[in-house]
XYZ file of C-alpha atoms in Angstrom:
100
model
C -18.841 166.122 241.355
C -16.013 166.525 238.840
C -15.787 162.756 238.396
C -19.528 162.578 237.743
C -19.362 165.314 235.086
C -16.385 163.623 233.462
C -18.254 160.319 233.400
C -21.342 161.926 231.836
C -19.212 163.681 229.221
C -17.416 160.478 228.247
C -20.699 158.558 228.188
C -22.403 161.088 225.924
C -19.413 161.230 223.595
C -19.365 157.470 223.165
C -23.076 157.115 222.414
C -23.329 160.023 219.982
C -23.077 158.896 216.376
C -22.982 162.200 214.561
C -20.766 162.201 211.501
C -19.884 165.011 209.123
C -22.241 163.769 206.405
C -25.285 163.985 208.681
C -24.816 167.688 209.498
C -27.026 169.901 207.371
C -25.039 172.659 205.663
C -26.112 176.031 204.306
C -24.671 176.369 200.809
C -24.955 178.608 197.739
C -24.055 177.651 194.193
C -24.143 174.659 191.878
C -24.508 171.356 193.738
C -22.165 169.655 191.256
C -19.488 172.360 191.219
C -15.916 171.045 191.307
C -14.754 173.814 193.638
C -16.160 174.062 197.161
C -15.373 177.110 199.274
C -15.883 176.538 202.989
C -16.481 179.721 204.967
C -16.228 179.488 208.761
C -18.154 182.446 210.126
C -19.423 183.973 213.317
C -22.707 185.833 213.077
C -21.442 188.597 215.377
C -18.038 189.098 213.722
C -17.420 192.443 212.022
C -14.861 190.889 209.650
C -17.410 188.291 208.525
C -19.957 191.068 207.987
C -17.380 192.923 205.899
C -16.879 189.790 203.770
C -20.613 189.573 203.072
C -20.867 193.269 202.309
C -17.760 193.798 200.170
C -16.429 190.452 198.883
C -19.384 188.078 198.631
C -21.326 189.962 195.887
C -18.324 189.812 193.525
C -17.623 186.178 194.436
C -21.254 185.263 193.808
C -21.334 187.069 190.464
C -18.104 185.583 189.094
C -18.054 182.059 190.533
C -21.294 180.973 192.199
C -23.786 182.208 189.575
C -21.695 180.779 186.726
C -21.583 177.326 188.320
C -17.815 177.222 188.750
C -17.937 176.972 192.530
C -20.195 176.584 195.545
C -19.766 177.992 199.021
C -20.697 176.256 202.266
C -21.201 178.356 205.356
C -20.122 176.752 208.608
C -20.663 178.187 212.049
C -17.726 179.356 214.145
C -19.419 181.276 216.975
C -17.116 183.627 218.854
C -19.530 184.438 221.667
C -22.816 183.256 223.188
C -24.920 185.551 220.977
C -23.344 184.075 217.830
C -23.814 180.574 219.221
C -27.528 181.148 219.813
C -27.939 182.810 216.405
C -26.231 179.866 214.696
C -28.665 177.476 216.381
C -31.612 179.527 215.164
C -30.238 179.707 211.622
C -30.278 175.911 211.381
C -33.871 175.460 212.615
C -35.648 175.427 209.255
C -32.953 173.449 207.409
C -34.985 170.369 206.451
C -32.847 169.285 203.499
C -29.195 168.325 203.219
C -28.259 171.687 201.722
C -29.971 175.025 201.289
C -29.098 176.332 197.856
C -30.033 179.893 196.992
């Protein structure tokens, strides 16, 4: 059974052609900004929630709204609830980026 699962895993990895450019990102800010901030977040993490509550408003006001930078949110689920929530958050992402 273990050999079969290993074979399936290797087979699926070799036929998948997903590259970084094809993944749809959730981003805020100027598309042409020279500075890109990449935030790896878990939707169930209290530290990530603290960032959005205390730090993000100031960051948005000083850098994102002025066009100096953009921020891309990337999923880093820490548990199954965050994993499922991250899947749901990507469902309506029809474009390459979602800019707010």
